[in-house]
Coordinates of C-alpha atoms in Angstrom, one line a residue:
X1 CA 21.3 13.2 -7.9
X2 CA 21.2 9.5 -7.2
X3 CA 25.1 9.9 -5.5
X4 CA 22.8 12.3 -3.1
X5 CA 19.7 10.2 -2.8
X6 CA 22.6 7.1 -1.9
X7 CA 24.7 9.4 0.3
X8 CA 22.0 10.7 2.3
X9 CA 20.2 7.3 2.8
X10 CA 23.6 5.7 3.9
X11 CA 23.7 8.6 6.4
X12 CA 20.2 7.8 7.7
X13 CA 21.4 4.7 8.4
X14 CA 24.2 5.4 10.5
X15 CA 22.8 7.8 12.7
X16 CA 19.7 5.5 13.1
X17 CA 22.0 2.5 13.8
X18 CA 23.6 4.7 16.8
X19 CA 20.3 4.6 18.5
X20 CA 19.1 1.3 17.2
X21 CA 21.2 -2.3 16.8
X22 CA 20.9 -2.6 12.8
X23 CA 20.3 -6.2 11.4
X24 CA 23.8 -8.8 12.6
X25 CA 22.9 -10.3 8.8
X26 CA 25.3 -8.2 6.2
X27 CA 22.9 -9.2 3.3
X28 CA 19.8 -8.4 5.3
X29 CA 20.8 -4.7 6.1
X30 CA 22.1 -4.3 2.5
X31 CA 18.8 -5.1 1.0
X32 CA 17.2 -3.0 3.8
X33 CA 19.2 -0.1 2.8
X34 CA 18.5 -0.4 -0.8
X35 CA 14.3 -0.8 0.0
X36 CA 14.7 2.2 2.6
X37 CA 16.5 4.8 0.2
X38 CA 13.9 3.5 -2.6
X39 CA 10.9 4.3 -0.2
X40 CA 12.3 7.2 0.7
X41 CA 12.8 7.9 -3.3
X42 CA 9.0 7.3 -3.7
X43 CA 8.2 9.5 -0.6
X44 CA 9.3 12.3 -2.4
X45 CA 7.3 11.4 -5.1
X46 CA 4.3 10.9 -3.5
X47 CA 4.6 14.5 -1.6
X48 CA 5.0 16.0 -4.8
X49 CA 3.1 14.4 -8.0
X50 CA -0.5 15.9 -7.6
X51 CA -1.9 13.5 -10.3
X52 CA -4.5 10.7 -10.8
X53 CA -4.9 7.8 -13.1
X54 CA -8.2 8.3 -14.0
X55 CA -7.1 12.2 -15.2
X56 CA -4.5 10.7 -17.2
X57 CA -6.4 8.1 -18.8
X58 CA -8.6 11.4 -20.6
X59 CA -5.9 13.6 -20.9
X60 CA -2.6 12.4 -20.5
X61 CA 0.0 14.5 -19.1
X62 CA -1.9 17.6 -20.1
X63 CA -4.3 17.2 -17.7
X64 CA -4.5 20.4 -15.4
X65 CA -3.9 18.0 -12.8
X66 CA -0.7 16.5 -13.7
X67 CA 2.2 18.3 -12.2
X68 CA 4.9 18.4 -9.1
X69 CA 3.6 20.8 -6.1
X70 CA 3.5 20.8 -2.7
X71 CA 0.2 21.5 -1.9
X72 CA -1.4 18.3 -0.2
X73 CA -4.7 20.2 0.6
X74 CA -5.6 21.0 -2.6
X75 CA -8.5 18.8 -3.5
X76 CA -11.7 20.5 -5.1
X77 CA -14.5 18.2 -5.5
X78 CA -18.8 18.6 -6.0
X79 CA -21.4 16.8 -5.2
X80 CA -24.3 16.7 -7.4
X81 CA -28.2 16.0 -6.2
X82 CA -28.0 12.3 -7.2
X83 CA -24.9 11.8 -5.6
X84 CA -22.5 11.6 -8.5
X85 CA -18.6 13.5 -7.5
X86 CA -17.2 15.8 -9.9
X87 CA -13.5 16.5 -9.2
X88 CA -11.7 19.7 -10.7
X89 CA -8.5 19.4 -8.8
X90 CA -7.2 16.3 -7.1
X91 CA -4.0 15.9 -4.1
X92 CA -1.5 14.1 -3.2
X93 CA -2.3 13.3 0.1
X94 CA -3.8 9.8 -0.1
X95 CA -0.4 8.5 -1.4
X96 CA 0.5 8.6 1.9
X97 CA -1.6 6.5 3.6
X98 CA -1.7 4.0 1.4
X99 CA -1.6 0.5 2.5
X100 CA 0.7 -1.2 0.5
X101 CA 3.2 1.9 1.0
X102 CA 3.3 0.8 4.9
X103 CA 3.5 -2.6 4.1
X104 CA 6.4 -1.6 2.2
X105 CA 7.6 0.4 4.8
X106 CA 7.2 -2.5 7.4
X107 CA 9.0 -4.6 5.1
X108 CA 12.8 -2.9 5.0
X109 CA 12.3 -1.8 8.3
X110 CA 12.4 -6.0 9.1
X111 CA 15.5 -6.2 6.4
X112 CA 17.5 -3.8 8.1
X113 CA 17.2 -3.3 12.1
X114 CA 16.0 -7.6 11.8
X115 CA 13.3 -6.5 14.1
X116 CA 11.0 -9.7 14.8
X117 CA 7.8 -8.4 14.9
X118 CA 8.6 -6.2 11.7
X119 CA 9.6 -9.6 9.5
X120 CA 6.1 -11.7 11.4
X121 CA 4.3 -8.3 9.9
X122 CA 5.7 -7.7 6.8
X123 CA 4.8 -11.8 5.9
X124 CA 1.2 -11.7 7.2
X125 CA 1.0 -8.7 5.2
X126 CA 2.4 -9.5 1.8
X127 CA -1.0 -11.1 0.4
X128 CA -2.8 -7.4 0.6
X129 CA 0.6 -6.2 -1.8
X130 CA 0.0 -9.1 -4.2
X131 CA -4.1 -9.3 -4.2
X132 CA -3.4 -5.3 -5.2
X133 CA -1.0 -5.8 -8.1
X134 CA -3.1 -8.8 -9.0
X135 CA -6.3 -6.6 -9.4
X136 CA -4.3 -3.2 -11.4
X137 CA -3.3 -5.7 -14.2
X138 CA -4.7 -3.2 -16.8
X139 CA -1.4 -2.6 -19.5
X140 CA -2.3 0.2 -20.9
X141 CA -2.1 1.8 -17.2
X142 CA 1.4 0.8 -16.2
X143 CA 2.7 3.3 -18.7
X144 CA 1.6 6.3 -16.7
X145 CA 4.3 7.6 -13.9
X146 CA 2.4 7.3 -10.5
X147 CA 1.0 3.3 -11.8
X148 CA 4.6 2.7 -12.4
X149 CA 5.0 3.9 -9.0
X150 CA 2.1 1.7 -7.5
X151 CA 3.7 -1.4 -9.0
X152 CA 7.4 -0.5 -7.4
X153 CA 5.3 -0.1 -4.0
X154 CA 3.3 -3.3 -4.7
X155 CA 6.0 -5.6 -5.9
X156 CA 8.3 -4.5 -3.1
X157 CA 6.7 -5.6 -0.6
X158 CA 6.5 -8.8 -2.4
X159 CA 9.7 -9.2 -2.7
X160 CA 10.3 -8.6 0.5
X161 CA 7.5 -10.9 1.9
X162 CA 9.0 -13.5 -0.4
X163 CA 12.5 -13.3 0.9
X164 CA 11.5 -13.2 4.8
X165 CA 9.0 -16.9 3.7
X166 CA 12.4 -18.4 2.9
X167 CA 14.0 -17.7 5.1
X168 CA 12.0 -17.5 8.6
X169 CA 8.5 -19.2 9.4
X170 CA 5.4 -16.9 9.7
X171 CA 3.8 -17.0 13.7
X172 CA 0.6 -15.6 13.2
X173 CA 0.1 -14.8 16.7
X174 CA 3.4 -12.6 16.5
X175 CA 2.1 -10.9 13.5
X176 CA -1.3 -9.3 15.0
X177 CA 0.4 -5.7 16.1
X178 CA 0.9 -5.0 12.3
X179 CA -2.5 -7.5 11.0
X180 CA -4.5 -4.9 13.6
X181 CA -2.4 -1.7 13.1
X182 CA -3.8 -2.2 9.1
X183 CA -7.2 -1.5 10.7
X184 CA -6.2 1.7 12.0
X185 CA -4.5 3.2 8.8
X186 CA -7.8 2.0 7.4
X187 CA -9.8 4.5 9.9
X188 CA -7.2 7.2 9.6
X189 CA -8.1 7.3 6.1
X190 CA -12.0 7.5 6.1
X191 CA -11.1 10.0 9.0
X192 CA -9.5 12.0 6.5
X193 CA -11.0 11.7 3.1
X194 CA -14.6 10.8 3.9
X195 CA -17.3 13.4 3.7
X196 CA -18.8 14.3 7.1
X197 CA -21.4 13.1 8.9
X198 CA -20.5 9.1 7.8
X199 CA -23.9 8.2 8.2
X200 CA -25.2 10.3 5.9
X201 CA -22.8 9.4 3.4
X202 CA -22.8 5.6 3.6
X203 CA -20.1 3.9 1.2
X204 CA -19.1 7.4 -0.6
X205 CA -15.7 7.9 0.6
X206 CA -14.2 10.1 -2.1
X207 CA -10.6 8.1 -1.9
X208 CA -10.8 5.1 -0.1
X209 CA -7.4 3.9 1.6
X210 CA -5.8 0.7 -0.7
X211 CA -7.3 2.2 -3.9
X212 CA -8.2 -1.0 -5.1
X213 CA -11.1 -2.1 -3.2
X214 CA -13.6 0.5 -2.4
X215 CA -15.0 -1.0 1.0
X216 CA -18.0 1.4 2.2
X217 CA -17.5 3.0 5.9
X218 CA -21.0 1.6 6.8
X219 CA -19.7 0.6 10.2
X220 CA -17.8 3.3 11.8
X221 CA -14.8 1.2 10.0
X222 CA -15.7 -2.1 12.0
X223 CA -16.8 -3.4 8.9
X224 CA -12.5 -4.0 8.5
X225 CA -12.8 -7.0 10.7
X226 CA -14.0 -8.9 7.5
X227 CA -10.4 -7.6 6.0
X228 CA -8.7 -8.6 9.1
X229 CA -10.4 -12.1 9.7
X230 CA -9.0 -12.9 5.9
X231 CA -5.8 -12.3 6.7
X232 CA -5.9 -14.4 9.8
X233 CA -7.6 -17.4 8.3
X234 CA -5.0 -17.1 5.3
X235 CA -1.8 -16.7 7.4
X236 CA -3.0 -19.4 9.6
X237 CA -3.2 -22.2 6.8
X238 CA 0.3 -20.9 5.6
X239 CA 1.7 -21.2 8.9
X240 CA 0.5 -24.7 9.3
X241 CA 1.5 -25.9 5.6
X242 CA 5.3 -24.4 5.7
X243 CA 5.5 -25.4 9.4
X244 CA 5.6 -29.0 7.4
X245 CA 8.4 -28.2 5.4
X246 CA 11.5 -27.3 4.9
X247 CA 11.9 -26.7 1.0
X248 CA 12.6 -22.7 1.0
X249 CA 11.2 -22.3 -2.5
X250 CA 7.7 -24.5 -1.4
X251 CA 7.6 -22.1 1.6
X252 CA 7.3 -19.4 -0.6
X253 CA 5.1 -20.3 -3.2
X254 CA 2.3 -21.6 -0.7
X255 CA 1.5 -18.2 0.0
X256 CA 1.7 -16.8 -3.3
X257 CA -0.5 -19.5 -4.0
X258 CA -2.9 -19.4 -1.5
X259 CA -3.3 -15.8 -2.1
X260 CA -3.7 -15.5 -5.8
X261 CA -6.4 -18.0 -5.4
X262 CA -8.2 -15.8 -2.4
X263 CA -7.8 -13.0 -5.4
X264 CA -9.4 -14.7 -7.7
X265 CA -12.3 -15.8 -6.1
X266 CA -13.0 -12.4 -4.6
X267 CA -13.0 -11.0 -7.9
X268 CA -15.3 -13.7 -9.3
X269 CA -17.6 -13.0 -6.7
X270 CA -17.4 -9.3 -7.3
X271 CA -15.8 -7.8 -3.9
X272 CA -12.6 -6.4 -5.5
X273 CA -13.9 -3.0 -6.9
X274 CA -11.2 -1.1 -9.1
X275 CA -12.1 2.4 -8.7
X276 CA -13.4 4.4 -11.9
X277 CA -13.3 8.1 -11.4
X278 CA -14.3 10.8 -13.9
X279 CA -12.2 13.7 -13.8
X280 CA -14.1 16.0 -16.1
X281 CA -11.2 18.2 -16.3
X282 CA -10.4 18.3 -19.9
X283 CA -12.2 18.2 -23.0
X284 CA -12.4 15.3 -24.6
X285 CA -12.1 15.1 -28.4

């Protein structure tokens, strides 16, 4: 099966790279074609694994929810008088959309065609991968399948982020195609998974779209330029710090840095919200 998943990723890339100039640096398109066939590994995953975290947590892999299908409509939720969700079957939709999943995908798109604007975007982008393994530190979770999962996604597009710092310097004015086009997966997902009319149900998306900060659609989504204006003001003090340097390793760790400590301040103010859903699907005891 992996001979398959290898064959058939290596074919991808040769009928892409007859339409497209792949990446002149041999290491570069190597490690591109390893991230690409893993995404694509974890695509199928995501289509197919119709199971939640919070599920699992109650009932483990007996949950009714926790099996392969390929039904990615097949959420069942109530709503109660006082607001409160009740979920009997959950989907396996929001996978993908998930941020840090195009992040990744931005990420070995840069590695292996060496497209400019995909390595400016797949820096500027890292932080939001790192802020969201940062804030899913929970051990006991990382033992379930689709966390597991969530950590691959997160720490690749770390990895990546932290290969492209050390090698090339971040332009933040280069990176604002992929710093904006964030914004718009953020709409396409309160779009799709927030309950209709938004403005009668302010801040009670049932699945927000990063899983790991809840942000209420109290704007129409323009309450994202907050999200955006971060990443800007971030990437802008990076830019200026490596612009002063040359040490690879320094480039890379003034990021990390400077985002770790944006983490922990915004969870010491409260504004990271892990999401705590109860399934109510199983019986307890």
């Amino acid at each position: 099966m992996r001979c398959i998943m290898i064959k058939s990723g290596l074919s991808l890339v040769f009928l892409t790279g007859v339409f497209m100039k792949l990446n002149h640096n041999k290491f570069e398109r190597r490690l591109g074609v390893f991230f690409m066939v893993l995404w694509i590994v974890i695509f199928i995953f995501y289509l197919t694994w119709d199971g939640w975290l919070y599920e699992w947590q109650d009932c483990g892999y007996s949950g009714p929810n926790q099996h392969f299908d390929l039904d990615l409509l097949d959420m069942e939720y109530e709503r109660t008088a006082d607001g409160e969700i009740t979920y009997f079957s959950t989907n396996n939709l929001h996978n993908l959309i998930y941020l840090c999943y195009l992040i990744f995908l931005i990420g070995w798109l840069a590695l292996l065609f060496g497209w400019e604007w995909a390595k400016q975007g797949a820096m500027a982008t890292m932080g939001v991968s790192l802020v969201a393994a940062l804030s899913t530190l929970d051990l006991s979770d990382h033992i379930y399948m689709l966390q597991i999962v969530y950590d691959v996604v997160h720490l690749s597009g770390i990895v990546i982020g932290a290969y492209l710092f050390s090698k090339y310097y971040l332009k933040t004015s280069k990176s604002l195609p992929i710093v904006f086009g964030t914004w718009a997966i953020y709409l396409i997902s309160h779009l799709m998974f927030t309950p209709w009319p938004f403005w009668e149900k302010v801040g009670q998306a049932y699945f927000s779209v990063n899983q790991i900060n809840n942000l209420p659609f109290f704007l129409f989504g323009i309450e994202y330029v907050l999200v955006v204006a971060i990443i800007l003001s971030v990437n802008f003090v990076v830019e200026k710090m490596n612009s002063r340097t040359s040490n690879r390793v320094l480039r890379v760790l003034i990021p990390l840095g400077l985002y770790s400590l944006l983490c922990l301040v915004m969870y010491s103010m409260g504004l990271i919200i892990v999401q705590d859903m109860d399934m109510r699907t199983c019986i307890i005891g």
